[in-house]
Amino acid sequence: MEVTRKSFKDCLNLVYAAIEEADFLAIDGEFSGISDGPSVSALTNGLDTPDERYTKLKKHSMDFLLFQFGLCTFKYDQKDSKYITKTFNFYIFPKPFNRTSPDIKFICQSSSIDFLASQGFDFNKVFCHGIPYLNQEEEAQLREQTEERRSQQANGVGTPSFISPSSKGPAHVPDEHKDFINRVVEKVEALFVGTDKTVDLEPCTGFQRKLIYQTLNWKFPKGLHVETMEIDKKERFIQVSKVDEEEKKKMEQQKLEKEQGQLNDAVGFSRVIHAISKSGKLVVGHNMLLDVMHTIHQFYCPLPEDLQDFKEVTMCVFPRLLDTKLMASTQPFKDLISNTSLAELEKQLNESPFKAPQIEAAEGFPSYNTAKEQLHEAGYDAYITGRCFISMANFLGSFLTPPRAYVSAQSKLVEPFYNKLFLMRIIDIPYLNITGPDLQPKRDNVLYVTFPKEWKTSDLYQLFSAFGNIQVSWMDDTSAFVSLSQTDQVQIAMNTSRYAESYKIQTYAEYVQRKQQEKEKLTPASKSWMEDGWVKSHYAASGASGGFGYSRALRKRSGSPTVAEQGSPEAGDGWSNYSFPDNAGSKKMKTDEVVESKTSEGWLKTSDTKESFGSSPVLEGDGADPVKDTEGTLSWQQASADAAVPARKSQKNKKKKSEAAGASTSLFEVPEVW
Amino acid sequence: MEVTRKSFKDCLNLVYAAIEEADFLAIDGEFSGISDGPSVSALTNGLDTPDERYTKLKKHSMDFLLFQFGLCTFKYDQKDSKYITKTFNFYIFPKPFNRTSPDIKFICQSSSIDFLASQGFDFNKVFCHGIPYLNQEEEAQLREQTEERRSQQANGVGTPSFISPSSKGPAHVPDEHKDFINRVVEKVEALFVGTDKTVDLEPCTGFQRKLIYQTLNWKFPKGLHVETMEIDKKERFIQVSKVDEEEKKKMEQQKLEKEQGQLNDAVGFSRVIHAISKSGKLVVGHNMLLDVMHTIHQFYCPLPEDLQDFKEVTMCVFPRLLDTKLMASTQPFKDLISNTSLAELEKQLNESPFKAPQIEAAEGFPSYNTAKEQLHEAGYDAYITGRCFISMANFLGSFLTPPRAYVSAQSKLVEPFYNKLFLMRIIDIPYLNITGPDLQPKRDNVLYVTFPKEWKTSDLYQLFSAFGNIQVSWMDDTSAFVSLSQTDQVQIAMNTSRYAESYKIQTYAEYVQRKQQEKEKLTPASKSWMEDGWVKSHYAASGASGGFGYSRALRKRSGSPTVAEQGSPEAGDGWSNYSFPDNAGSKKMKTDEVVESKTSEGWLKTSDTKESFGSSPVLEGDGADPVKDTEGTLSWQQASADAAVPARKSQKNKKKKSEAAGASTSLFEVPEVW
């Protein structure tokens, strides 16, 4: 269902109801661009830390506009064993609410626009009929302004821009306006003695309206209702009505309601995000980090500087997230799925060993034909994303004894995938962990090399030619990371470089330490998000605005299993590749003792602690009834060995690959597609 | 006539012909925004110098996209005494030409977009069907790249990104590609012995194509034509044809022509600007400074830092400009026209003492009905602008003895208005003088005041309350210009301020001096545009690109009266308000001895020297035949006294106004509308 400015108000209850009844939600956004800084390849260095990646995306992607938001709600129909979907395609545009509201500027990237154009995207629906929005702060400001103006008009002081210290008592009317004001007074006197109930004054300027409000309030403190009307959003005039006190109250009440209505219209699409947030439902996306960042940035608050703070805000806005690209890149799917781009994923999930899910559109909602692709329409992409999630979730049920054909979005089987957002093109950190510290690969085979700006990749290959295969990740014109295939080569390279003049080598550990020191110099006392009260004060204020309560969301969040208290980190046996920082934000984490694998099959589990999800990597299954969970007894290792034929085949391939690629940097296969 | 990417190539000759036959051209642009920095009011301080204004506009407006360009050509039909118009509405979008071409980012301002949307603007025509463009440098780069690739393919070296030093001799084929390349060789050998004339190889990567080019060139130096083909802009494959030397040459010629064609397609809309430029025709616009800046910036070269350099480039691109807003704000029109916004101007020029011009659309071109306004469609606005110009030009003929009903665009009567672009909202400098130094009002009644950031306008009014009326032009949070009504108050204010601690006052002269010193510190050796050879080298290069010759334009320009040598400045009697700088760029200017007025009626003439136009303010008229000029004998002073009744009436008003407003700052009435 397409939703534009015209239909938004009428659709809103439909949207609320769809969210309310849903088992889970899928979302997708379309943007006016991806990167306004370096090229996408420079934006996504293969050895970025999560902090660095977040900072880059924030800096170079947030000035684009999220201008189409797809929401697809999925409700499971127990009786017919099928999902019922309601798909909404919202067109979004920051139409200025009035002359004092912010005049948003956003960037368009011609390649992105051209790509959407080639997919038949309708830009007129965005720019001419897009739904407006306000973030929490803008909303609070506007409510304040409205409140202020209202109380001033009640006192006859006019709009804020015209406040003068001497506004009490009779209005001071400048000479050039005296005739005009006298004519107005005559008209109103005539209204009192005549039979008409209202009189429309001639259109006039804001200053003149202020004079009228002041004069009439002073001359006729009772018996009048005065209101500014608008013709075609251009001219404004004042309507004066003869009323008794009863009517006056009623009219002022109506005026207030009208203003509240206009205000809600201005908050616009943000109300949908508030509703999603408030519902606490699982929100599924495909490669959704940018979607989440844009959504928060546009409809909640400017993104915080610090990654840890971003994680906190994200958990307030989206208490439960699931990224299907991350899920598809993780065991037991990793071996079965060769290409995790949304279109390819959907195709593969329709074939054995997966099953195409039973899905039907609710009455009055668009029914998508997946054979006829409509990719890159946000609503369709959200639908396909939800579809992929269902297929993968149900597949997890096949590992249970007895197998289950239906696994709900609330199942413990799905929980390990919660709140981990796929990180594009990072060699050894597959995801951003929203509810805990991020993986910290040691990278002890990585060198940080600085050199003259004339150097090219071939110069680096030349320099390290003695070490066999290397991998180069450019930082800028004069520096790059070089990953060696053997960790013990690092010392040899370091020794050799001591006598070099044209280039300089540091170990990755030295590089990180220096960065850390530089950062500490810049921000001597780092405060945590929660400590400095930003969340509390900000959210308390917005909660008071009535539309949406962060405080409620916070309560809800702390009651959910995803943010339960976590223990402190201890290095376990399986930690040769990852370590957690001592200062992992305000959260502490206990490592999971049963983790043994240090290859890619193991990485997801390394961060899923018993405490946080109440589930060990030894899976617990759930039944067809999402409430009554039954126990399962398979681990992924066994599962993939027992899986269908294609799984075995790719298992072999994988082994061969991991032998060829060597030790640590090939833990995670970086996808080619953005 | 609407022109999009689809129809552009077919329309181009029509456009060229229309420009060629025209007496003058009118243009207008629509942009994706106006100001990405401060608000428009902060962007346009009433006491900006032309340098400051240029710098601000360049900084805060050039990241928007000119996405609709209106061109209306006007050709006078002597026989029927009417103008014939051809109107073109070009939709513009920087669609990337290929994967290596620049990925333009541009800003959209929501208020501007919303305004255009409310006027029925079709954004899909821009974003889906806009004509691409390249500036001179991009064009030169692309031609170079194409040339390089071609010479490399001819040598079998493949695309530039795959050059290796060892590319002579048999290609080094990596093991994993050996099978593939062997299969290709087999296929080509089969082609030689078979009856087919061509064989299409399977789609492959760029690297594989390079290997194929290298291998086939080495193995089969004769008898083959090898060409890369594209399927749906996605997959590429190689087509191999069996040819004799004759055919081979022919096919390579065709390939070359195809590439040239694609290149011209990429240069796209810039070719229209080249044609306008080359024609040397008078180009008319309304409030056209931003249009000129955007046009140059987008289709020629990034705007130069320095205003003087901008003027030089402007004269190369548009040798003759005329701004109808400036014309309408100048005598003899100033007194007759109350509102110079395009829509209002057009209405007023249809009524006495003006005459609606006889204009007809050429066959096959849109005929606009001015009663049904289509303002803010660039083509329509260009048409209306040309229409206004004709009415005003013809009105000048009424001052001649005998009066003439038709005054051509080439008439000496019009020349005083050439190359002066209207400056929005500057109190005392009405225009930017493209062909000479700008007016330099003394501003000896102006103070530069710095104060704590808590201060508001009311604090300034308070501070200067003893001096009567003042005018405040805010600079930033802590400084503003304050214009006093009496110059002799300046010294009193300065004396008083000596003992002040919270605020500081400088005279305008002191302020300018300090600014100048700061600037000189930053750029110790300032070179002139011409001296440093930028123009020559840059334009010579672009001239070589074949599409358009700057050198020709320069010759043409120096032959036109507008850029003839100008004398050196001498202070004349009438110069109490304006002075020219000693270092007025590389140009020198002789003041016009007959200038006497220091009010607004005088300002246009102060910069029109006898030398530069071959005409003194004592007007020379021209006949109906634009070639044979006859002499006129009226000056504007006489003219406005003799003008029709409305003129006399407003003349009175003006006197009254100038008495009321006092001395110098009210020289020019600043329009309210952007």
PDB file of C-alpha atoms in Angstrom, chain B residues 476-569:
ATOM      1  CA  ASP B 476      26.989  37.494  12.728  1.00  0.00           C
ATOM      2  CA  ASP B 477      26.155  36.870  16.384  1.00  0.00           C
ATOM      3  CA  THR B 478      28.521  39.526  17.652  1.00  0.00           C
ATOM      4  CA  SER B 479      28.728  42.189  14.951  1.00  0.00           C
ATOM      5  CA  ALA B 480      26.581  44.336  12.725  1.00  0.00           C
ATOM      6  CA  PHE B 481      26.696  47.376  10.487  1.00  0.00           C
ATOM      7  CA  VAL B 482      24.724  50.320  11.762  1.00  0.00           C
ATOM      8  CA  SER B 483      23.851  53.003   9.228  1.00  0.00           C
ATOM      9  CA  LEU B 484      23.214  56.408  10.775  1.00  0.00           C
ATOM     10  CA  SER B 485      20.972  58.888   9.036  1.00  0.00           C
ATOM     11  CA  GLN B 486      23.526  61.716   9.352  1.00  0.00           C
ATOM     12  CA  THR B 487      27.182  61.372   8.449  1.00  0.00           C
ATOM     13  CA  ASP B 488      28.201  63.954  11.071  1.00  0.00           C
ATOM     14  CA  GLN B 489      26.816  61.702  13.815  1.00  0.00           C
ATOM     15  CA  VAL B 490      29.600  59.228  13.113  1.00  0.00           C
ATOM     16  CA  GLN B 491      32.222  61.216  14.972  1.00  0.00           C
ATOM     17  CA  ILE B 492      29.963  61.642  17.999  1.00  0.00           C
ATOM     18  CA  ALA B 493      29.323  57.905  18.113  1.00  0.00           C
ATOM     19  CA  MET B 494      33.025  57.172  17.788  1.00  0.00           C
ATOM     20  CA  ASN B 495      33.895  59.574  20.594  1.00  0.00           C
ATOM     21  CA  THR B 496      31.288  58.120  22.921  1.00  0.00           C
ATOM     22  CA  SER B 497      32.375  54.560  22.268  1.00  0.00           C
ATOM     23  CA  ARG B 498      35.926  55.175  23.452  1.00  0.00           C
ATOM     24  CA  TYR B 499      34.866  54.628  27.029  1.00  0.00           C
ATOM     25  CA  ALA B 500      32.659  51.635  26.326  1.00  0.00           C
ATOM     26  CA  GLU B 501      33.719  48.190  27.440  1.00  0.00           C
ATOM     27  CA  SER B 502      30.904  45.936  26.278  1.00  0.00           C
ATOM     28  CA  TYR B 503      30.915  47.060  22.649  1.00  0.00           C
ATOM     29  CA  LYS B 504      33.340  48.443  20.069  1.00  0.00           C
ATOM     30  CA  ILE B 505      32.764  50.748  17.135  1.00  0.00           C
ATOM     31  CA  GLN B 506      34.784  51.184  13.958  1.00  0.00           C
ATOM     32  CA  THR B 507      34.052  53.427  11.004  1.00  0.00           C
ATOM     33  CA  TYR B 508      33.288  51.645   7.769  1.00  0.00           C
ATOM     34  CA  ALA B 509      36.614  52.859   6.361  1.00  0.00           C
ATOM     35  CA  GLU B 510      38.478  51.340   9.297  1.00  0.00           C
ATOM     36  CA  TYR B 511      36.568  48.111   8.875  1.00  0.00           C
ATOM     37  CA  VAL B 512      37.418  47.884   5.181  1.00  0.00           C
ATOM     38  CA  GLN B 513      41.054  48.669   5.837  1.00  0.00           C
ATOM     39  CA  ARG B 514      41.338  45.928   8.431  1.00  0.00           C
ATOM     40  CA  LYS B 515      39.640  43.432   6.117  1.00  0.00           C
ATOM     41  CA  GLN B 516      42.004  44.377   3.344  1.00  0.00           C
ATOM     42  CA  GLN B 517      45.017  43.893   5.615  1.00  0.00           C
ATOM     43  CA  GLU B 518      43.765  40.492   6.725  1.00  0.00           C
ATOM     44  CA  LYS B 519      43.272  39.490   3.124  1.00  0.00           C
ATOM     45  CA  GLU B 520      46.748  40.621   2.126  1.00  0.00           C
ATOM     46  CA  LYS B 521      48.218  38.591   4.964  1.00  0.00           C
ATOM     47  CA  LEU B 522      46.509  35.514   3.609  1.00  0.00           C
ATOM     48  CA  THR B 523      47.440  36.022  -0.040  1.00  0.00           C
ATOM     49  CA  PRO B 524      50.729  37.924  -0.110  1.00  0.00           C
ATOM     50  CA  ALA B 525      51.173  38.142  -3.885  1.00  0.00           C
ATOM     51  CA  SER B 526      47.881  38.559  -5.684  1.00  0.00           C
ATOM     52  CA  LYS B 527      48.055  37.882  -9.350  1.00  0.00           C
ATOM     53  CA  SER B 528      45.552  38.981 -11.907  1.00  0.00           C
ATOM     54  CA  TRP B 529      43.482  36.473 -13.793  1.00  0.00           C
ATOM     55  CA  MET B 530      45.079  37.274 -17.095  1.00  0.00           C
ATOM     56  CA  GLU B 531      48.621  37.470 -15.798  1.00  0.00           C
ATOM     57  CA  ASP B 532      48.810  34.051 -14.278  1.00  0.00           C
ATOM     58  CA  GLY B 533      47.843  32.479 -17.542  1.00  0.00           C
ATOM     59  CA  TRP B 534      44.903  30.538 -16.175  1.00  0.00           C
ATOM     60  CA  VAL B 535      42.603  31.749 -18.864  1.00  0.00           C
ATOM     61  CA  LYS B 536      44.990  31.165 -21.684  1.00  0.00           C
ATOM     62  CA  SER B 537      46.135  27.704 -20.767  1.00  0.00           C
ATOM     63  CA  HIS B 538      42.736  26.498 -19.701  1.00  0.00           C
ATOM     64  CA  TYR B 539      40.914  27.898 -22.642  1.00  0.00           C
ATOM     65  CA  ALA B 540      43.532  26.847 -25.113  1.00  0.00           C
ATOM     66  CA  ALA B 541      43.136  23.290 -23.903  1.00  0.00           C
ATOM     67  CA  SER B 542      39.388  23.428 -24.198  1.00  0.00           C
ATOM     68  CA  GLY B 543      39.641  25.007 -27.595  1.00  0.00           C
ATOM     69  CA  ALA B 544      41.638  22.005 -28.704  1.00  0.00           C
ATOM     70  CA  SER B 545      38.813  19.735 -27.635  1.00  0.00           C
ATOM     71  CA  GLY B 546      37.004  20.840 -30.726  1.00  0.00           C
ATOM     72  CA  GLY B 547      33.566  21.411 -29.260  1.00  0.00           C
ATOM     73  CA  PHE B 548      33.989  25.075 -28.533  1.00  0.00           C
ATOM     74  CA  GLY B 549      36.757  27.614 -28.920  1.00  0.00           C
ATOM     75  CA  TYR B 550      37.300  30.080 -26.128  1.00  0.00           C
ATOM     76  CA  SER B 551      39.927  31.741 -28.243  1.00  0.00           C
ATOM     77  CA  ARG B 552      37.281  32.591 -30.795  1.00  0.00           C
ATOM     78  CA  ALA B 553      35.079  33.941 -28.091  1.00  0.00           C
ATOM     79  CA  LEU B 554      37.917  36.062 -26.812  1.00  0.00           C
ATOM     80  CA  ARG B 555      38.541  37.519 -30.265  1.00  0.00           C
ATOM     81  CA  LYS B 556      34.902  38.214 -30.698  1.00  0.00           C
ATOM     82  CA  ARG B 557      34.758  39.779 -27.302  1.00  0.00           C
ATOM     83  CA  SER B 558      37.638  42.131 -27.855  1.00  0.00           C
ATOM     84  CA  GLY B 559      35.957  43.263 -31.051  1.00  0.00           C
ATOM     85  CA  SER B 560      32.747  44.115 -29.255  1.00  0.00           C
ATOM     86  CA  PRO B 561      32.259  47.603 -27.882  1.00  0.00           C
ATOM     87  CA  THR B 562      31.724  46.356 -24.338  1.00  0.00           C
ATOM     88  CA  VAL B 563      35.297  45.485 -23.646  1.00  0.00           C
ATOM     89  CA  ALA B 564      37.073  48.270 -25.471  1.00  0.00           C
ATOM     90  CA  GLU B 565      39.917  49.909 -23.583  1.00  0.00           C
ATOM     91  CA  GLN B 566      38.873  52.129 -20.766  1.00  0.00           C
ATOM     92  CA  GLY B 567      40.623  55.174 -19.414  1.00  0.00           C
ATOM     93  CA  SER B 568      41.976  55.810 -15.942  1.00  0.00           C
ATOM     94  CA  PRO B 569      39.795  57.073 -13.127  1.00  0.00           C
TER      95      PRO B 569
END
